[in-house]
mmCIF file of C-alpha atoms in Angstrom:
data_model
loop_
_atom_site.group_PDB
_atom_site.id
_atom_site.type_symbol
_atom_site.label_atom_id
_atom_site.label_comp_id
_atom_site.label_asym_id
_atom_site.label_seq_id
_atom_site.Cartn_x
_atom_site.Cartn_y
_atom_site.Cartn_z
ATOM 1 C CA MET A 255 92.101 32.580 -118.983
ATOM 2 C CA GLU A 256 92.645 33.145 -115.331
ATOM 3 C CA VAL A 257 88.843 35.108 -115.056
ATOM 4 C CA GLY A 258 87.511 31.988 -116.171
ATOM 5 C CA SER A 259 89.159 29.993 -113.554
ATOM 6 C CA THR A 260 88.246 32.582 -110.862
ATOM 7 C CA LEU A 261 84.197 32.373 -111.892
ATOM 8 C CA LEU A 262 84.842 28.350 -112.005
ATOM 9 C CA SER A 263 86.375 28.041 -108.723
ATOM 10 C CA GLY A 264 83.984 30.208 -107.124
ATOM 11 C CA PHE A 265 81.376 29.192 -108.722
ATOM 12 C CA VAL A 266 82.037 25.502 -107.484
ATOM 13 C CA GLY A 267 83.094 26.729 -104.056
ATOM 14 C CA GLY A 268 79.479 28.424 -103.897
ATOM 15 C CA LEU A 269 78.190 25.306 -104.567
ATOM 16 C CA LEU A 270 80.074 23.322 -101.788
ATOM 17 C CA GLY A 271 79.051 25.599 -98.731
ATOM 18 C CA ALA A 272 75.583 25.534 -100.098
ATOM 19 C CA GLY A 273 76.125 22.175 -100.178
ATOM 20 C CA THR A 274 77.467 21.796 -96.590
ATOM 21 C CA LYS A 275 74.780 23.850 -95.133
ATOM 22 C CA GLU A 276 72.207 21.773 -96.623
ATOM 23 C CA PHE A 277 73.930 18.741 -94.994
ATOM 24 C CA VAL A 278 74.607 20.550 -91.436
ATOM 25 C CA ALA A 279 71.027 21.421 -91.858
ATOM 26 C CA PHE A 280 69.525 18.124 -92.477
ATOM 27 C CA PHE A 281 71.687 16.409 -90.152
ATOM 28 C CA PHE A 282 70.419 18.336 -86.991
ATOM 29 C CA HIS A 283 67.209 18.008 -88.375
ATOM 30 C CA GLU A 284 67.319 13.996 -88.175
ATOM 31 C CA ILE A 285 69.158 14.141 -84.562
ATOM 32 C CA GLY A 286 65.520 16.056 -83.960
ATOM 33 C CA ARG A 287 63.303 14.101 -85.428
ATOM 34 C CA ARG A 288 64.671 10.816 -84.218
ATOM 35 C CA ARG A 289 64.829 12.258 -80.633
ATOM 36 C CA ALA A 290 61.267 13.131 -81.066
ATOM 37 C CA GLU A 291 60.500 9.790 -82.179
ATOM 38 C CA GLN A 292 62.433 8.132 -79.281
ATOM 39 C CA ASP A 293 60.820 10.682 -76.660
ATOM 40 C CA ALA A 294 57.619 9.046 -77.976
ATOM 41 C CA ILE A 295 58.554 5.662 -77.042
ATOM 42 C CA GLU A 296 59.579 6.478 -74.210
ATOM 43 C CA SER A 297 56.536 7.938 -72.578
ATOM 44 C CA GLU A 298 54.609 5.090 -74.313
ATOM 45 C CA LEU A 299 56.337 2.518 -73.007
ATOM 46 C CA LEU A 300 56.655 4.146 -69.116
ATOM 47 C CA SER A 301 53.421 4.409 -69.366
ATOM 48 C CA LYS A 302 52.402 1.094 -70.180
ATOM 49 C CA ILE A 303 54.798 -0.222 -67.655
ATOM 50 C CA THR A 304 52.884 1.425 -64.990
ATOM 51 C CA GLU A 305 49.550 0.182 -66.158
ATOM 52 C CA ALA A 306 50.917 -3.380 -65.909
ATOM 53 C CA ARG A 307 52.144 -2.629 -62.602
ATOM 54 C CA ASP A 308 48.785 -1.476 -61.777
ATOM 55 C CA PHE A 309 46.619 -4.208 -62.741
ATOM 56 C CA ALA A 310 49.596 -6.910 -61.252
ATOM 57 C CA ILE A 311 49.137 -5.367 -57.742
ATOM 58 C CA VAL A 312 45.490 -5.329 -58.307
ATOM 59 C CA HIS A 313 45.570 -9.402 -59.670
ATOM 60 C CA TRP A 314 47.963 -10.350 -57.372
ATOM 61 C CA SER A 315 46.202 -8.905 -53.988
ATOM 62 C CA GLU A 316 43.566 -11.227 -54.818
ATOM 63 C CA ALA A 317 43.007 -14.766 -55.052
ATOM 64 C CA GLU A 318 43.070 -16.627 -58.471
ATOM 65 C CA ASN A 319 40.120 -17.291 -59.057
ATOM 66 C CA ALA A 320 38.680 -13.723 -58.110
ATOM 67 C CA GLN A 321 35.938 -11.834 -59.685
ATOM 68 C CA GLY A 322 37.234 -10.432 -63.168
ATOM 69 C CA ALA A 323 41.026 -12.564 -62.437
ATOM 70 C CA LYS A 324 41.104 -13.408 -66.031
ATOM 71 C CA VAL A 325 40.702 -10.302 -67.515
ATOM 72 C CA ARG A 326 43.199 -8.735 -65.517
ATOM 73 C CA ALA A 327 45.729 -11.782 -66.306
ATOM 74 C CA GLY A 328 45.020 -10.562 -69.481
ATOM 75 C CA GLN A 329 45.662 -6.982 -69.577
ATOM 76 C CA ILE A 330 49.324 -7.577 -68.295
ATOM 77 C CA VAL A 331 50.386 -10.173 -70.062
ATOM 78 C CA GLY A 332 49.034 -8.386 -72.943
ATOM 79 C CA ARG A 333 50.724 -4.765 -71.933
ATOM 80 C CA ILE A 334 54.143 -6.578 -71.345
ATOM 81 C CA HIS A 335 54.065 -7.885 -74.678
ATOM 82 C CA TYR A 336 53.414 -4.655 -76.072
ATOM 83 C CA CYS A 337 56.396 -3.267 -74.342
ATOM 84 C CA ALA A 338 58.411 -5.931 -75.064
ATOM 85 C CA SER A 339 57.743 -5.052 -78.626
ATOM 86 C CA LEU A 340 58.753 -1.481 -77.526
ATOM 87 C CA TYR A 341 62.078 -1.450 -75.404
ATOM 88 C CA PRO A 342 64.890 -2.994 -78.398
ATOM 89 C CA GLU A 343 63.658 0.394 -80.799
ATOM 90 C CA LEU A 344 64.603 2.835 -77.938
ATOM 91 C CA PHE A 345 68.037 1.042 -77.935
ATOM 92 C CA GLU A 346 68.379 0.617 -80.996
ATOM 93 C CA SER A 347 71.822 1.921 -81.357
ATOM 94 C CA THR A 348 73.707 0.493 -78.349
ATOM 95 C CA LEU A 349 74.125 -3.348 -77.452
ATOM 96 C CA GLU A 350 75.072 -2.683 -74.036
ATOM 97 C CA GLU A 351 71.988 -0.602 -72.855
ATOM 98 C CA LYS A 352 69.520 -3.129 -74.468
ATOM 99 C CA ARG A 353 71.282 -6.359 -72.910
ATOM 100 C CA ARG A 354 70.441 -4.659 -69.514
ATOM 101 C CA THR A 355 67.037 -3.648 -70.464
ATOM 102 C CA ASP A 356 66.699 -7.348 -71.398
ATOM 103 C CA VAL A 357 67.609 -8.300 -68.269
ATOM 104 C CA LEU A 358 65.336 -6.385 -65.981
ATOM 105 C CA PHE A 359 62.663 -6.761 -68.372
ATOM 106 C CA GLN A 360 62.672 -10.068 -67.759
ATOM 107 C CA ASP A 361 63.093 -9.779 -64.045
ATOM 108 C CA PHE A 362 59.541 -7.371 -64.691
ATOM 109 C CA ARG A 363 58.030 -10.305 -66.324
ATOM 110 C CA LYS A 364 58.463 -12.673 -64.194
ATOM 111 C CA THR A 365 57.840 -11.005 -61.039
ATOM 112 C CA LEU A 366 54.615 -10.171 -62.492
ATOM 113 C CA THR A 367 53.615 -12.797 -64.421
ATOM 114 C CA GLY A 368 55.848 -15.970 -62.958
ATOM 115 C CA GLY A 369 55.194 -17.946 -59.808
ATOM 116 C CA ASP A 370 51.237 -18.990 -59.051
ATOM 117 C CA PHE A 371 50.373 -16.549 -61.854
ATOM 118 C CA GLY A 372 47.419 -18.185 -63.843
ATOM 119 C CA VAL A 373 47.015 -21.185 -61.281
ATOM 120 C CA VAL A 374 43.812 -21.503 -60.342
ATOM 121 C CA ALA A 375 44.637 -22.580 -56.413
ATOM 122 C CA ARG A 376 46.408 -19.618 -55.721
ATOM 123 C CA PRO A 377 45.266 -17.072 -52.381
ATOM 124 C CA ALA A 378 45.920 -13.725 -52.056
ATOM 125 C CA GLN A 379 49.547 -12.987 -51.971
ATOM 126 C CA PRO A 380 48.978 -8.162 -51.199
ATOM 127 C CA GLU A 381 52.919 -9.482 -49.729
ATOM 128 C CA LYS A 382 53.935 -9.188 -53.543
ATOM 129 C CA THR A 383 53.619 -5.607 -53.627
ATOM 130 C CA THR A 384 56.804 -5.163 -52.670
ATOM 131 C CA GLU A 385 58.557 -6.734 -54.996
ATOM 132 C CA ILE A 386 56.304 -5.659 -58.000
ATOM 133 C CA GLU A 387 57.064 -2.280 -57.198
ATOM 134 C CA MET A 388 60.769 -2.559 -56.841
ATOM 135 C CA ALA A 389 60.946 -4.587 -60.517
ATOM 136 C CA THR A 390 58.620 -2.036 -62.129
ATOM 137 C CA TYR A 391 60.732 1.319 -60.604
ATOM 138 C CA GLU A 392 63.772 -1.096 -61.740
ATOM 139 C CA LEU A 393 63.039 -1.223 -65.125
ATOM 140 C CA LYS A 394 61.720 2.213 -65.732
ATOM 141 C CA SER A 395 65.216 3.580 -63.606
ATOM 142 C CA GLN A 396 66.892 1.700 -66.495
ATOM 143 C CA ILE A 397 65.036 2.880 -69.543
ATOM 144 C CA ARG A 398 65.076 6.561 -68.522
ATOM 145 C CA LEU A 399 69.375 6.165 -67.828
ATOM 146 C CA GLY A 400 69.611 3.517 -70.747
ATOM 147 C CA LYS A 401 67.963 6.965 -73.364
ATOM 148 C CA ILE A 402 70.336 9.149 -71.776
ATOM 149 C CA ARG A 403 72.984 7.434 -72.262
ATOM 150 C CA CYS A 404 72.109 6.409 -75.846
ATOM 151 C CA ARG A 405 71.931 10.167 -76.134
ATOM 152 C CA LYS A 406 75.962 10.644 -75.492
ATOM 153 C CA ARG A 407 76.739 8.750 -77.999
ATOM 154 C CA PHE A 408 76.589 8.718 -81.976
ATOM 155 C CA PRO A 409 73.105 9.499 -82.687
ATOM 156 C CA ASN A 410 71.326 6.609 -85.141
ATOM 157 C CA LEU A 411 69.679 8.678 -87.581
ATOM 158 C CA SER A 412 68.039 5.541 -89.358
ATOM 159 C CA ARG A 413 64.588 5.477 -90.099
ATOM 160 C CA LYS A 414 62.430 3.539 -87.281
ATOM 161 C CA LYS A 415 58.824 3.534 -87.528
ATOM 162 C CA PHE A 416 56.689 3.898 -84.325
ATOM 163 C CA MET B 238 62.998 -30.896 -87.935
ATOM 164 C CA LYS B 239 60.085 -31.278 -86.106
ATOM 165 C CA THR B 240 58.200 -28.221 -85.764
ATOM 166 C CA ILE B 241 55.483 -26.493 -83.213
ATOM 167 C CA ASN B 242 53.998 -23.511 -84.127
ATOM 168 C CA ILE B 243 52.285 -22.507 -80.644
ATOM 169 C CA ALA B 244 50.259 -19.831 -81.937
ATOM 170 C CA ARG B 245 48.584 -21.843 -84.311
ATOM 171 C CA GLU B 246 48.682 -25.365 -83.110
ATOM 172 C CA PHE B 247 48.017 -24.753 -78.964
ATOM 173 C CA SER B 248 46.897 -21.057 -78.423
ATOM 174 C CA ARG B 249 47.685 -17.715 -79.243
ATOM 175 C CA HIS B 250 47.661 -16.921 -75.344
ATOM 176 C CA PRO B 251 48.536 -19.418 -73.685
ATOM 177 C CA ILE B 252 47.925 -19.114 -69.515
ATOM 178 C CA GLY B 253 48.063 -21.274 -66.514
ATOM 179 C CA ARG B 254 50.893 -23.615 -65.068
ATOM 180 C CA PHE B 255 49.144 -26.598 -64.349
ATOM 181 C CA LEU B 256 45.831 -28.697 -66.284
ATOM 182 C CA ALA B 257 43.949 -27.740 -63.769
ATOM 183 C CA ASP B 258 44.472 -24.207 -65.046
ATOM 184 C CA SER B 259 43.579 -24.436 -68.197
ATOM 185 C CA ASP B 260 43.396 -25.708 -71.488
ATOM 186 C CA THR B 261 46.105 -23.843 -72.928
ATOM 187 C CA SER B 262 48.359 -24.041 -69.611
ATOM 188 C CA GLY B 263 52.412 -24.867 -69.810
ATOM 189 C CA GLN B 264 51.631 -28.368 -68.577
ATOM 190 C CA ALA B 265 48.932 -28.806 -71.401
ATOM 191 C CA PHE B 266 51.623 -27.555 -73.828
ATOM 192 C CA ARG B 267 54.759 -29.833 -72.448
ATOM 193 C CA GLU B 268 52.639 -32.775 -72.616
ATOM 194 C CA GLN B 269 50.845 -32.589 -75.789
ATOM 195 C CA LEU B 270 53.279 -30.856 -77.428
ATOM 196 C CA LEU B 271 56.060 -30.911 -76.348
ATOM 197 C CA LEU B 272 56.969 -34.263 -75.186
ATOM 198 C CA PRO B 273 55.820 -36.118 -77.961
ATOM 199 C CA ALA B 274 57.404 -34.022 -80.799
ATOM 200 C CA LEU B 275 61.432 -34.601 -78.586
ATOM 201 C CA ARG B 276 59.989 -38.657 -78.281
ATOM 202 C CA ASP B 277 59.441 -38.936 -81.517
ATOM 203 C CA SER B 278 63.110 -38.173 -82.589
ATOM 204 C CA ASP B 279 66.004 -37.553 -81.972
ATOM 205 C CA GLY B 280 66.634 -34.825 -84.175
ATOM 206 C CA VAL B 281 65.814 -30.388 -83.668
ATOM 207 C CA VAL B 282 62.634 -29.646 -82.647
ATOM 208 C CA ALA B 283 61.527 -26.195 -83.670
ATOM 209 C CA ILE B 284 59.164 -23.715 -81.793
ATOM 210 C CA ILE B 285 57.950 -21.088 -83.345
ATOM 211 C CA LEU B 286 57.387 -18.183 -81.490
ATOM 212 C CA ASP B 287 55.385 -15.546 -84.220
ATOM 213 C CA GLU B 288 51.738 -14.790 -83.359
ATOM 214 C CA VAL B 289 51.632 -15.331 -80.199
ATOM 215 C CA ALA B 290 49.998 -12.707 -78.128
ATOM 216 C CA GLY B 291 52.526 -12.981 -74.944
ATOM 217 C CA LEU B 292 53.736 -15.840 -72.870
ATOM 218 C CA PRO B 293 53.416 -15.701 -69.571
ATOM 219 C CA SER B 294 56.718 -16.473 -67.007
ATOM 220 C CA SER B 295 54.683 -19.500 -65.428
ATOM 221 C CA PHE B 296 53.585 -20.635 -68.834
ATOM 222 C CA MET B 297 57.031 -20.742 -70.428
ATOM 223 C CA ASP B 298 58.893 -22.399 -66.991
ATOM 224 C CA GLU B 299 55.905 -24.944 -66.492
ATOM 225 C CA ALA B 300 56.305 -25.959 -70.104
ATOM 226 C CA PHE B 301 60.065 -25.698 -70.673
ATOM 227 C CA ALA B 302 61.562 -26.447 -67.470
ATOM 228 C CA GLY B 303 59.539 -29.502 -66.561
ATOM 229 C CA LEU B 304 61.515 -30.711 -68.885
ATOM 230 C CA VAL B 305 64.160 -30.948 -66.736
ATOM 231 C CA ARG B 306 62.072 -30.555 -63.832
ATOM 232 C CA TYR B 307 59.870 -34.052 -64.500
ATOM 233 C CA GLU B 308 60.976 -35.794 -67.638
ATOM 234 C CA GLY B 309 64.855 -36.470 -67.280
ATOM 235 C CA TYR B 310 65.965 -33.883 -70.119
ATOM 236 C CA THR B 311 68.887 -31.657 -69.392
ATOM 237 C CA ALA B 312 69.839 -28.352 -70.377
ATOM 238 C CA PRO B 313 72.733 -29.223 -72.923
ATOM 239 C CA GLU B 314 70.199 -31.791 -74.713
ATOM 240 C CA LEU B 315 67.729 -29.251 -74.956
ATOM 241 C CA ARG B 316 70.507 -27.159 -75.569
ATOM 242 C CA ARG B 317 71.450 -29.337 -78.927
ATOM 243 C CA ARG B 318 67.505 -30.097 -79.056
ATOM 244 C CA LEU B 319 65.467 -27.523 -79.055
ATOM 245 C CA LYS B 320 65.579 -24.213 -81.542
ATOM 246 C CA PHE B 321 63.519 -21.125 -81.285
ATOM 247 C CA GLU B 322 62.016 -18.882 -84.450
ATOM 248 C CA TYR B 323 60.739 -16.043 -85.060
ATOM 249 C CA ALA B 324 60.218 -13.202 -87.852
ATOM 250 C CA GLN B 325 60.245 -10.376 -85.156
ATOM 251 C CA LYS B 326 63.827 -10.303 -83.497
ATOM 252 C CA TRP B 327 62.088 -8.681 -80.203
ATOM 253 C CA ARG B 328 60.725 -11.944 -79.819
ATOM 254 C CA GLU B 329 63.975 -13.302 -78.921
ATOM 255 C CA THR B 330 63.042 -11.734 -75.430
ATOM 256 C CA TYR B 331 60.919 -15.027 -75.309
ATOM 257 C CA GLU B 332 63.651 -17.329 -75.813
ATOM 258 C CA GLY B 333 66.135 -16.050 -73.833
ATOM 259 C CA GLU B 334 63.638 -15.901 -70.522
ATOM 260 C CA ILE B 335 62.997 -19.383 -71.362
ATOM 261 C CA TRP B 336 66.713 -20.513 -71.623
ATOM 262 C CA GLY B 337 67.003 -18.890 -68.525
ATOM 263 C CA TYR B 338 64.478 -21.188 -66.715
ATOM 264 C CA ILE B 339 65.764 -23.954 -68.197
ATOM 265 C CA GLU B 340 69.635 -23.516 -66.798
ATOM 266 C CA ASP B 341 68.228 -22.434 -63.391
ATOM 267 C CA GLU B 342 66.149 -25.724 -63.450
ATOM 268 C CA GLU B 343 69.471 -27.570 -64.019
ATOM 269 C CA ASN B 344 70.925 -25.655 -61.538
ATOM 270 C CA GLU B 345 67.981 -27.001 -59.246
ATOM 271 C CA GLN B 346 68.315 -30.364 -60.037
ATOM 272 C CA ARG B 347 72.067 -30.791 -60.498
ATOM 273 C CA PRO B 348 74.145 -28.548 -58.706
ATOM 274 C CA VAL B 349 77.472 -30.623 -58.031
ATOM 275 C CA ALA B 350 77.647 -31.475 -61.868
ATOM 276 C CA MET B 351 77.149 -28.128 -63.097
ATOM 277 C CA ALA B 352 79.480 -26.865 -60.344
ATOM 278 C CA MET B 353 82.465 -29.188 -61.895
#
């Protein structure tokens, strides 16, 4: 009886030990996978924000009726729209970071596509470059720092498609 | 409740502020779809943002804040009358920006009332 009980407790203990090991391995694997996903989203986001900025600087430096302006306007709007769909994925685990980014993202879109954007009578406004640069760097900085702050919190292991 | 699907009834890629800018400008949207829907009844007008491939800020400002700027609507009234709908949650970014323009215009038009 005593031998059987010892064998059983040893067997159960072994199973629990193996289960715990598997769980810990799975947990760290998922953290790594999620972090790799976040890195990919961040990289894509920063790249498209930079492209939108580059197109916007050229666009605002020329008059709205300049050759190629309509194409550039579409390139700017399209990239901003794509970025709008991406950044919430990065901040899914913290509402605070998401809200901070919302504000800066809207400022970014307003700077690049607000005012006389798309107004045919708009003259060249190269002086807008500084404003575009500022809005871009503020947004990029929030994305980088926001991701770091998110990682200091408990990781969200939900599966997200990117 | 009236419904306006921007992508299906107007354009998937609206651009421009004034009628002179394009057929899919903010002014065109306001005058051709938004105002008639608001004037047609006292009910809620639902604006569907799905399938739109981007909304420039100048379009949003002219289309929606233009209701306060030129048509005499107030921000509280528009809060009661306009409702934005989207299947993809991330499109809430457009709704947030539109309400920002409406509130900013309200503050411009009625600074004393807002201060009280």
